[in-house]
Amino acid sequence: QVLLVESGGGLVQAGGSLRLSCAASGSIFRINDMGWYRQAPGKQRELVAAITSGGNTNYADSVKGRFAISRDNAKNTVYLQMNSLKPEDTAVYYCYSETMSGLDFKTYDYWGQGTQVTVSS
């Protein structure tokens, strides 16, 4: 119904930067909130950043000041700019989109496939 495809992950040295992208496609009537979670080895999944349809943002304390979330509503795409990366940022990053389906007009949380971010020391 709605597909989220992520890109931009990879390997980077500490202090480097990466930009993640997540594009939604399919039967979309309206997208509300979008954002990013991450799952690090041996840790619980945590919310990294979120952005509302109006552009209001929220960040985990561990990434505030280093990461920036943005969105392009015309492209149904959310981005995560990650700067000053640290080894503890290593995780699989998952985007999500709170989306009203154009088929049944019900709102669902859709998830991307995940993209690996690895930060070496």
Coordinates of C-alpha atoms in Angstrom, one line a residue:
Q1 CA 0.0 0.0 0.0
V2 CA 2.7 2.5 1.1
L3 CA 6.4 1.8 0.6
L4 CA 9.2 3.6 2.4
V5 CA 12.7 3.2 0.8
E6 CA 15.8 4.3 2.7
S7 CA 19.2 5.2 1.3
G8 CA 22.4 6.9 2.4
G9 CA 23.8 4.6 5.1
G10 CA 27.4 3.4 5.1
L11 CA 30.7 3.4 6.8
V12 CA 32.2 6.6 8.0
Q13 CA 35.0 7.6 10.4
A14 CA 34.3 9.4 13.7
G15 CA 33.7 13.0 13.1
G16 CA 32.3 12.5 9.6
S17 CA 28.9 13.0 8.1
L18 CA 26.1 11.1 6.4
R19 CA 22.8 12.0 5.0
L20 CA 19.9 9.5 5.1
S21 CA 16.9 9.8 2.9
C22 CA 13.6 8.0 3.1
A23 CA 11.0 8.3 0.3
A24 CA 7.4 7.2 0.6
S25 CA 5.4 6.0 -2.4
G26 CA 2.1 4.3 -3.0
S27 CA -1.5 5.1 -2.1
I28 CA -0.9 8.2 0.0
F29 CA -3.6 10.6 0.9
R30 CA -1.7 12.6 3.5
I31 CA 1.5 12.2 5.5
N32 CA 1.5 13.4 9.1
D33 CA 4.6 12.8 11.2
M34 CA 7.8 11.3 9.9
G35 CA 11.0 10.4 11.6
W36 CA 13.8 8.0 12.4
Y37 CA 14.5 5.3 14.9
R38 CA 17.7 3.3 15.4
Q39 CA 18.6 0.0 16.8
A40 CA 22.1 -0.5 18.0
P41 CA 23.6 -3.9 18.9
G42 CA 22.5 -4.9 22.4
K43 CA 20.3 -1.9 22.8
Q44 CA 16.7 -1.1 22.6
R45 CA 15.2 0.7 19.6
E46 CA 15.2 4.4 20.2
L47 CA 13.6 7.5 18.6
V48 CA 16.3 9.6 17.0
A49 CA 14.3 12.4 15.5
A50 CA 10.8 13.3 14.4
I51 CA 9.2 16.0 12.4
T52 CA 5.6 17.0 12.0
S53 CA 3.8 17.9 8.8
G54 CA 4.2 21.5 9.9
G55 CA 7.9 21.3 10.5
N56 CA 8.1 21.0 14.2
T57 CA 11.1 18.8 15.2
N58 CA 12.2 16.7 18.2
Y59 CA 15.5 15.0 18.8
A60 CA 17.0 12.5 21.2
D61 CA 19.3 14.2 23.7
S62 CA 22.2 12.0 22.4
V63 CA 22.0 13.5 18.9
K64 CA 20.8 17.1 19.5
G65 CA 23.1 19.6 18.0
R66 CA 24.7 17.0 15.7
F67 CA 21.7 15.7 13.7
A68 CA 19.1 17.6 11.7
I69 CA 15.8 16.2 10.4
S70 CA 14.0 17.8 7.5
R71 CA 11.3 16.9 5.0
D72 CA 10.2 17.6 1.5
N73 CA 6.5 17.3 1.4
A74 CA 6.3 17.6 -2.4
K75 CA 8.5 14.5 -2.6
N76 CA 7.1 12.6 0.4
T77 CA 10.6 12.4 1.6
V78 CA 12.3 12.8 5.0
Y79 CA 16.0 13.3 5.6
L80 CA 18.4 12.9 8.4
Q81 CA 21.6 14.9 8.2
M82 CA 24.1 13.4 10.6
N83 CA 27.2 15.4 11.5
S84 CA 30.0 14.9 14.0
L85 CA 29.3 11.2 14.0
K86 CA 30.4 9.1 16.9
P87 CA 31.0 5.3 17.2
E88 CA 28.0 5.1 19.5
D89 CA 25.8 6.3 16.6
T90 CA 26.4 2.9 14.9
A91 CA 23.1 1.3 14.4
V92 CA 20.5 0.3 11.9
Y93 CA 18.4 3.3 11.1
Y94 CA 14.7 3.0 10.3
C95 CA 12.5 5.7 9.0
Y96 CA 8.8 5.8 9.6
S97 CA 5.8 7.7 8.2
E98 CA 2.5 8.3 9.8
T99 CA 0.3 8.2 6.7
M100 CA -3.3 8.3 5.8
S101 CA -3.9 5.7 3.1
G102 CA -5.6 6.8 0.0
L103 CA -7.4 3.5 -0.3
D104 CA -9.3 3.3 3.1
F105 CA -8.4 6.8 4.5
K106 CA -7.1 5.2 7.7
T107 CA -3.9 6.2 9.3
Y108 CA -1.0 3.8 9.6
D109 CA 2.6 3.8 10.7
Y110 CA 4.8 2.6 7.8
W111 CA 8.4 1.6 8.2
G112 CA 11.4 1.6 5.9
Q113 CA 13.6 -1.4 5.5
G114 CA 16.5 -0.1 7.5
T115 CA 19.9 1.2 6.6
Q116 CA 23.1 0.4 8.3
V117 CA 25.2 3.3 9.7
T118 CA 28.7 2.3 11.0
V119 CA 31.0 4.8 12.6
S120 CA 34.6 3.7 13.2
S121 CA 36.9 5.2 15.8

